[in-house]
Coordinates of C-alpha atoms in Angstrom, one line a residue:
X21 CA 89.6 53.5 59.7
X22 CA 87.6 56.4 59.0
X23 CA 87.5 56.4 55.2
X24 CA 84.1 56.1 53.5
X25 CA 84.3 54.6 50.2
X26 CA 83.1 57.2 47.4
X27 CA 80.5 55.6 45.1
X28 CA 80.1 57.3 41.7
X29 CA 77.0 56.6 39.6
X30 CA 76.7 57.0 35.9
X31 CA 73.0 57.3 34.8
X32 CA 70.0 59.2 36.4
X33 CA 67.1 56.9 35.1
X34 CA 65.2 54.4 37.2
X35 CA 68.2 52.1 38.1
X36 CA 70.6 54.9 38.6
X37 CA 68.2 56.9 40.9
X38 CA 67.2 53.7 42.8
X39 CA 70.9 52.8 43.3
X40 CA 71.6 56.2 44.6
X41 CA 68.8 56.1 47.2
X42 CA 70.4 52.9 48.5
X43 CA 73.9 54.1 48.5
X44 CA 72.9 57.2 50.8
X45 CA 71.5 55.0 53.5
X46 CA 75.0 53.3 54.1
X47 CA 77.1 54.3 57.1
X48 CA 80.4 53.6 55.5
X49 CA 80.1 54.4 51.9
X50 CA 78.9 57.7 50.3
X51 CA 77.2 58.9 47.2
X52 CA 80.0 61.1 46.0
X53 CA 79.0 62.1 42.4
X54 CA 76.4 61.3 39.7
X55 CA 77.3 61.9 36.3
X56 CA 74.6 62.7 33.9
X57 CA 74.3 64.2 30.2
X58 CA 71.0 65.8 31.2
X59 CA 70.8 69.6 31.8
X60 CA 71.1 70.0 35.4
X61 CA 68.5 72.7 35.4
X62 CA 66.0 70.3 34.3
X63 CA 66.7 67.8 37.1
X64 CA 64.8 69.4 40.0
X65 CA 63.0 66.1 40.9
X66 CA 66.4 64.3 41.4
X67 CA 66.9 63.6 45.2
X68 CA 70.3 64.4 45.5
X69 CA 71.1 67.7 43.6
X70 CA 74.3 68.3 45.2
X71 CA 76.1 65.3 43.8
X72 CA 75.0 65.8 40.1
X73 CA 77.7 66.8 37.6
X74 CA 78.0 67.0 33.9
X75 CA 81.8 66.9 34.0
X76 CA 83.6 63.8 33.8
X77 CA 86.8 65.4 35.3
X78 CA 84.8 66.3 38.4
X79 CA 83.3 63.0 38.5
X80 CA 86.5 60.9 38.4
X81 CA 88.3 63.3 40.7
X82 CA 85.9 62.5 43.6
X83 CA 85.1 58.6 43.3
X84 CA 86.6 55.2 44.4
X85 CA 84.2 53.0 42.7
X86 CA 82.2 53.5 39.7
X87 CA 78.5 52.2 39.0
X88 CA 77.5 52.4 35.3
X89 CA 73.8 52.1 34.3
X90 CA 73.3 54.2 31.2
X91 CA 71.8 51.6 29.1
X92 CA 74.1 53.1 26.3
X93 CA 76.8 51.0 24.7
X94 CA 78.6 53.8 22.9
X95 CA 78.6 56.3 25.8
X96 CA 79.1 53.7 28.4
X97 CA 82.1 52.4 26.6
X98 CA 83.7 55.7 26.8
X99 CA 83.0 56.5 30.4
X100 CA 84.3 52.9 31.4
X101 CA 87.5 53.6 29.5
X102 CA 88.2 56.4 31.5
X103 CA 87.5 54.6 34.7
X104 CA 89.8 51.6 33.7
X105 CA 92.5 53.9 32.8
X106 CA 92.3 55.5 36.1
X107 CA 92.1 52.1 37.9
X108 CA 88.7 52.6 39.3
X109 CA 86.7 49.4 39.8
X110 CA 83.7 49.3 37.5
X111 CA 80.4 47.9 38.3
X112 CA 77.8 47.6 35.6
X113 CA 74.1 47.0 35.2
X114 CA 74.4 47.2 31.3
X115 CA 74.5 43.6 29.8
X116 CA 74.2 45.3 26.5
X117 CA 77.4 46.9 26.9
X118 CA 79.2 44.0 28.6
X119 CA 78.5 41.6 25.3
X120 CA 79.8 44.4 23.1
X121 CA 82.9 45.8 24.8
X122 CA 83.0 44.2 28.2
X123 CA 85.9 41.5 27.0
X124 CA 87.9 44.7 25.9
X125 CA 87.9 46.1 29.5
X126 CA 88.1 42.7 31.2
X127 CA 91.7 42.5 29.7
X128 CA 92.5 45.8 31.1
X129 CA 90.9 46.4 34.4
X130 CA 88.3 45.4 37.0
X131 CA 84.8 45.4 35.6
X132 CA 81.9 43.3 37.0
X133 CA 78.1 43.0 36.3
X134 CA 75.9 43.6 39.2
X135 CA 73.5 41.5 41.0
X136 CA 70.0 42.5 40.4
X137 CA 69.5 41.9 36.8
X138 CA 69.1 38.3 35.5
X139 CA 72.8 37.6 34.6
X140 CA 74.0 38.7 38.1
X141 CA 71.4 37.0 39.8
X142 CA 72.3 33.8 37.7
X143 CA 75.9 34.2 38.4
X144 CA 75.2 34.5 42.3
X145 CA 72.9 31.4 42.1
X146 CA 75.7 29.7 40.3
X147 CA 78.1 30.3 43.4
X148 CA 75.4 28.8 45.7
X149 CA 74.5 25.8 43.8
X150 CA 77.9 24.8 43.0
X151 CA 78.9 25.2 46.7
X152 CA 76.1 22.5 47.5
X153 CA 77.8 20.2 45.0
X154 CA 75.4 20.4 42.1
X155 CA 76.7 20.4 38.6
X156 CA 74.8 23.0 36.4
X157 CA 73.4 21.9 33.1
X158 CA 71.1 24.9 32.4
X159 CA 71.3 28.4 33.3
X160 CA 67.6 29.7 32.9
X161 CA 65.9 33.0 32.5
X162 CA 62.2 33.4 32.9
X163 CA 60.3 35.6 30.6
X164 CA 56.5 36.4 30.7
X165 CA 56.0 37.3 27.3
X166 CA 57.7 37.3 23.9
X167 CA 56.7 39.1 20.6
X168 CA 59.7 39.3 18.1
X169 CA 58.0 42.1 16.2
X170 CA 55.6 44.1 18.2
X171 CA 53.8 47.2 17.1
X172 CA 54.7 50.7 17.7
X173 CA 51.4 51.4 19.0
X174 CA 51.5 48.6 21.7
X175 CA 55.1 49.6 22.6
X176 CA 54.2 53.2 23.3
X177 CA 51.2 52.1 25.4
X178 CA 53.3 49.7 27.6
X179 CA 56.2 52.3 27.7
X180 CA 53.6 54.9 29.1
X181 CA 52.0 52.6 31.4
X182 CA 55.3 51.2 33.0
X183 CA 57.1 54.5 32.9
X184 CA 60.1 52.7 30.9
X185 CA 61.8 54.1 27.8
X186 CA 60.2 53.0 24.4
X187 CA 63.5 51.3 23.3
X188 CA 63.7 49.5 26.6
X189 CA 60.2 48.4 26.4
X190 CA 60.7 47.1 22.7
X191 CA 63.9 45.4 23.6
X192 CA 62.2 43.5 26.6
X193 CA 59.4 42.6 24.4
X194 CA 61.1 41.4 21.2
X195 CA 63.4 39.0 23.1
X196 CA 66.7 41.3 22.5
X197 CA 67.2 41.9 26.2
X198 CA 67.0 38.4 27.3
X199 CA 69.2 37.1 24.3
X200 CA 71.9 39.8 25.6
X201 CA 71.5 38.6 29.1
X202 CA 71.9 34.9 28.3
X203 CA 75.0 35.6 26.1
X204 CA 76.5 37.4 29.0
X205 CA 75.9 34.6 31.3
X206 CA 77.4 32.1 28.7
X207 CA 80.6 34.0 28.2
X208 CA 80.9 35.0 32.1
X209 CA 80.5 31.4 33.3
X210 CA 82.1 29.7 30.4
X211 CA 79.2 27.7 29.0
X212 CA 77.6 27.6 25.8
X213 CA 74.3 27.8 23.8
X214 CA 72.6 24.8 22.0
X215 CA 71.5 26.8 19.0
X216 CA 71.8 30.4 17.6
X217 CA 68.7 32.3 18.9
X218 CA 68.5 29.9 21.6
X219 CA 65.7 27.0 22.1
X220 CA 63.3 29.4 24.2
X221 CA 60.5 26.7 24.9
X222 CA 57.1 27.7 26.3
X223 CA 56.2 26.2 29.7
X224 CA 54.7 27.4 33.0
X225 CA 56.2 24.3 34.6
X226 CA 59.7 25.4 35.3
X227 CA 60.8 22.0 36.5
X228 CA 59.6 20.3 33.3
X229 CA 61.1 22.8 31.2
X230 CA 64.6 22.7 33.1
X231 CA 64.6 18.9 32.6
X232 CA 63.9 19.2 28.8
X233 CA 66.7 21.8 28.5
X234 CA 68.9 19.6 30.7
X235 CA 68.5 16.8 28.0
X236 CA 69.5 19.3 25.4
X237 CA 72.5 20.3 27.3
X238 CA 73.6 16.5 27.6
X239 CA 72.9 16.1 23.9
X240 CA 75.2 19.3 23.3
X241 CA 77.8 17.9 25.7
X242 CA 78.1 21.3 27.6
X243 CA 76.0 23.5 29.9
X244 CA 73.9 25.8 28.0
X245 CA 72.2 29.3 28.7
X246 CA 68.5 29.6 27.9
X247 CA 65.2 31.1 28.6
X248 CA 61.7 30.0 29.1
X249 CA 58.7 31.8 28.0
X250 CA 56.4 31.2 31.1
X251 CA 53.5 33.8 31.5
X252 CA 52.3 32.3 34.9
X253 CA 55.8 31.7 36.4
X254 CA 57.5 34.2 38.7
X255 CA 60.0 36.7 37.1
X256 CA 63.2 35.1 38.3
X257 CA 66.0 32.8 37.3
X258 CA 66.8 29.1 37.8
X259 CA 69.6 26.6 37.5
X260 CA 68.8 23.1 36.4
X261 CA 71.6 20.7 37.5
X262 CA 72.7 17.1 38.3
X263 CA 74.0 15.9 41.7
X264 CA 76.0 13.0 43.1
X265 CA 73.5 10.1 42.9
X266 CA 74.5 9.1 46.3
X267 CA 72.6 12.1 47.5
X268 CA 69.3 11.0 45.6
X269 CA 67.3 10.1 48.7
X270 CA 68.4 13.2 50.5
X271 CA 67.3 15.2 47.6
X272 CA 63.9 13.5 47.4
X273 CA 63.5 13.9 51.1
X274 CA 64.3 17.8 50.5
X275 CA 61.3 17.9 48.1
X276 CA 63.7 18.2 45.0
X277 CA 62.1 15.5 43.1
X278 CA 63.4 12.1 41.9
X279 CA 66.2 13.5 39.6
X280 CA 68.4 13.0 37.7
X281 CA 67.8 16.7 37.1
X282 CA 67.0 19.2 39.9
X283 CA 65.8 22.7 39.4
X284 CA 66.8 25.4 41.7
X285 CA 64.6 28.5 41.3
X286 CA 65.1 32.1 42.5
X287 CA 61.7 33.5 42.0
X288 CA 62.7 37.2 41.9
X289 CA 65.3 39.7 40.7
X290 CA 65.0 43.1 42.3
X291 CA 67.3 45.2 39.8
X292 CA 68.7 48.1 41.6
X293 CA 67.8 47.0 45.1
X294 CA 70.3 44.2 44.9
X295 CA 73.2 46.2 43.5
X296 CA 74.4 47.1 47.1
X297 CA 75.5 43.4 47.4
X298 CA 77.7 43.8 44.4
X299 CA 79.1 47.2 45.8
X300 CA 79.9 45.4 49.1
X301 CA 81.5 42.4 47.3
X302 CA 83.9 44.9 45.4
X303 CA 84.8 47.2 48.3
X304 CA 85.5 44.1 50.8
X305 CA 86.6 41.1 48.7
X306 CA 87.8 43.0 45.3
X307 CA 86.1 40.0 43.6
X308 CA 84.2 39.9 40.2
X309 CA 80.7 38.5 40.1
X310 CA 80.3 38.4 36.4
X311 CA 81.8 39.8 33.4
X312 CA 82.0 39.1 29.5
X313 CA 85.4 37.2 30.1
X314 CA 88.5 37.9 28.1
X315 CA 87.6 35.1 25.7
X316 CA 83.7 35.2 24.6
X317 CA 82.3 32.7 22.5
X318 CA 78.7 34.2 22.3
X319 CA 77.6 37.5 20.9
X320 CA 74.3 39.1 19.9
X321 CA 73.6 39.7 16.2
X322 CA 71.1 42.0 14.8
X323 CA 68.4 40.1 12.8
X324 CA 66.2 42.3 10.4
X325 CA 62.5 42.4 11.7
X326 CA 61.4 43.5 8.0
X327 CA 63.0 44.2 4.7
X328 CA 65.6 47.1 5.0
X329 CA 66.6 49.4 2.2
X330 CA 69.9 50.6 0.8
X331 CA 70.7 53.8 2.6
X332 CA 68.3 53.3 5.5
X333 CA 69.5 54.7 8.8
X334 CA 69.2 52.8 11.9
X335 CA 69.5 55.2 14.8
X336 CA 69.8 52.6 17.5
X337 CA 69.4 48.9 17.0
X338 CA 68.6 47.7 20.3
X339 CA 64.9 48.5 21.0
X340 CA 64.2 49.4 17.2
X341 CA 61.5 48.4 14.9
X342 CA 64.0 47.6 12.4
X343 CA 66.1 44.8 14.0
X344 CA 66.1 42.5 17.1
X345 CA 68.9 40.5 18.7
X346 CA 69.8 37.0 18.8
X347 CA 72.5 35.1 20.6
X348 CA 75.1 33.5 18.3
X349 CA 78.1 31.5 18.2
X350 CA 81.0 34.0 17.4
X351 CA 83.2 31.6 15.4
X352 CA 80.4 30.4 13.3
X353 CA 79.2 34.0 12.6
X354 CA 82.5 36.0 12.6
X355 CA 81.5 38.8 10.4
X356 CA 78.0 39.7 12.3
X357 CA 77.4 43.2 13.7
X358 CA 76.7 43.1 17.2
X359 CA 73.4 44.8 17.7
X360 CA 74.9 47.2 20.3
X361 CA 77.1 48.7 17.7
X362 CA 74.1 49.6 15.4
X363 CA 73.9 53.3 16.5
X364 CA 73.8 55.8 13.7
X365 CA 74.4 53.3 11.2
X366 CA 73.5 53.3 7.3
X367 CA 72.8 50.5 5.4
X368 CA 75.0 49.8 2.3
X369 CA 72.9 46.9 1.0
X370 CA 69.3 45.8 1.2
X371 CA 68.5 43.4 3.7
X372 CA 65.9 40.7 3.8
X373 CA 63.5 40.1 6.7
X374 CA 65.1 37.5 9.1
X375 CA 68.6 38.2 7.4
X376 CA 71.7 38.7 9.8
X377 CA 73.3 42.3 9.3
X378 CA 77.1 41.7 8.6
X379 CA 80.0 44.3 8.4
X380 CA 79.9 44.2 4.6
X381 CA 76.1 45.4 4.9
X382 CA 76.6 48.5 6.9
X383 CA 78.5 51.7 7.6
X384 CA 79.2 52.4 11.1
X385 CA 80.5 55.6 12.6
X386 CA 83.9 55.5 14.3
X387 CA 83.9 55.0 18.1
X388 CA 85.7 53.3 20.9
X389 CA 83.0 50.6 20.9
X390 CA 83.6 49.7 17.5
X391 CA 87.4 49.6 18.1
X392 CA 86.8 47.5 21.2
X393 CA 84.6 44.8 19.3
X394 CA 87.2 44.8 16.3
X395 CA 90.0 43.9 18.9
X396 CA 87.9 41.2 20.6
X397 CA 86.5 39.6 17.4
X398 CA 90.0 39.4 15.6
X399 CA 91.5 37.8 19.0
X400 CA 88.7 35.4 19.1
X401 CA 88.3 34.5 15.2
X402 CA 91.9 35.5 14.1
X403 CA 90.3 37.3 11.1
X404 CA 89.7 40.9 10.1
X405 CA 86.4 42.4 9.9
X406 CA 85.2 45.6 8.2
X407 CA 87.0 47.4 5.8

């Protein structure tokens, strides 16, 4: 009766610190450990010094639930592997990791994305609207801006202005982040995409955009994940859905319009402030909100932003000025390299601007993340990738 659930957080950036601040306010849970790779002597500004550790052994010895928010696919995969092997439930706010290695872990233990970022918010909204009898056709993400090839100068300016890492700022701007998020939603909710790279219409009228995308979903014959570029719209998510025609008069009265498509908008997503809802869900219900599923159908491929040369090194694909990510159908693109795996990668071939990078084009260092992806892709496609 007196047990307090011990929460461990991996990551000390904006999200990790924000989650920690909320966790320590709770009466029935405690912030037990925070695992970081940073030098502890350099972290005098961190508000909870007593829980910081560089030791994974120390970390896992003292926690009951892990929240991973490193933003790092390779390192995050290694840490989650330890948690899964220790049967510790894993909550992530790392869609990039989920679409790369999340399915590997979904087969082995408890892993869920958190509410707060758009994928978790869409999963929560899905539960709400389907409980009301709606039949979703479009799972929509609202993006205020898009520049698929931004300049280094602009990205440094916005990175400094917003206090967000350069690679993250670039990933948000060039569309990689939203492509990753929608791939995760597609896999987690068992829906699809209309086209590789997504349709991504531009409109500040979310109702009209939702109706247009609903028509595309009807043509495709299945619900789709999409995003709308809408500079004047709120930074949230939406679902466009159908409903029983017998509810048409009631929905009109409820100011939902004439139908046949109804758009339900959540006009915010508050990142780490919403994570406590998922922590409660895991502790009280032992229920997954969203993960990449054991049988994913969508991945995020790396597309060259410019011509790339033989021998050129890609330090980190996500947020780079060399490549950007596009959501793609896995079976139609079985040899693509997920952008999350492009870390310390060396090109074996020249790549033209706009070309998709495949396993034949690049040399990747060995990692658990690479092994996890190969297992996943071979299960999906029944083909061998790499050498």
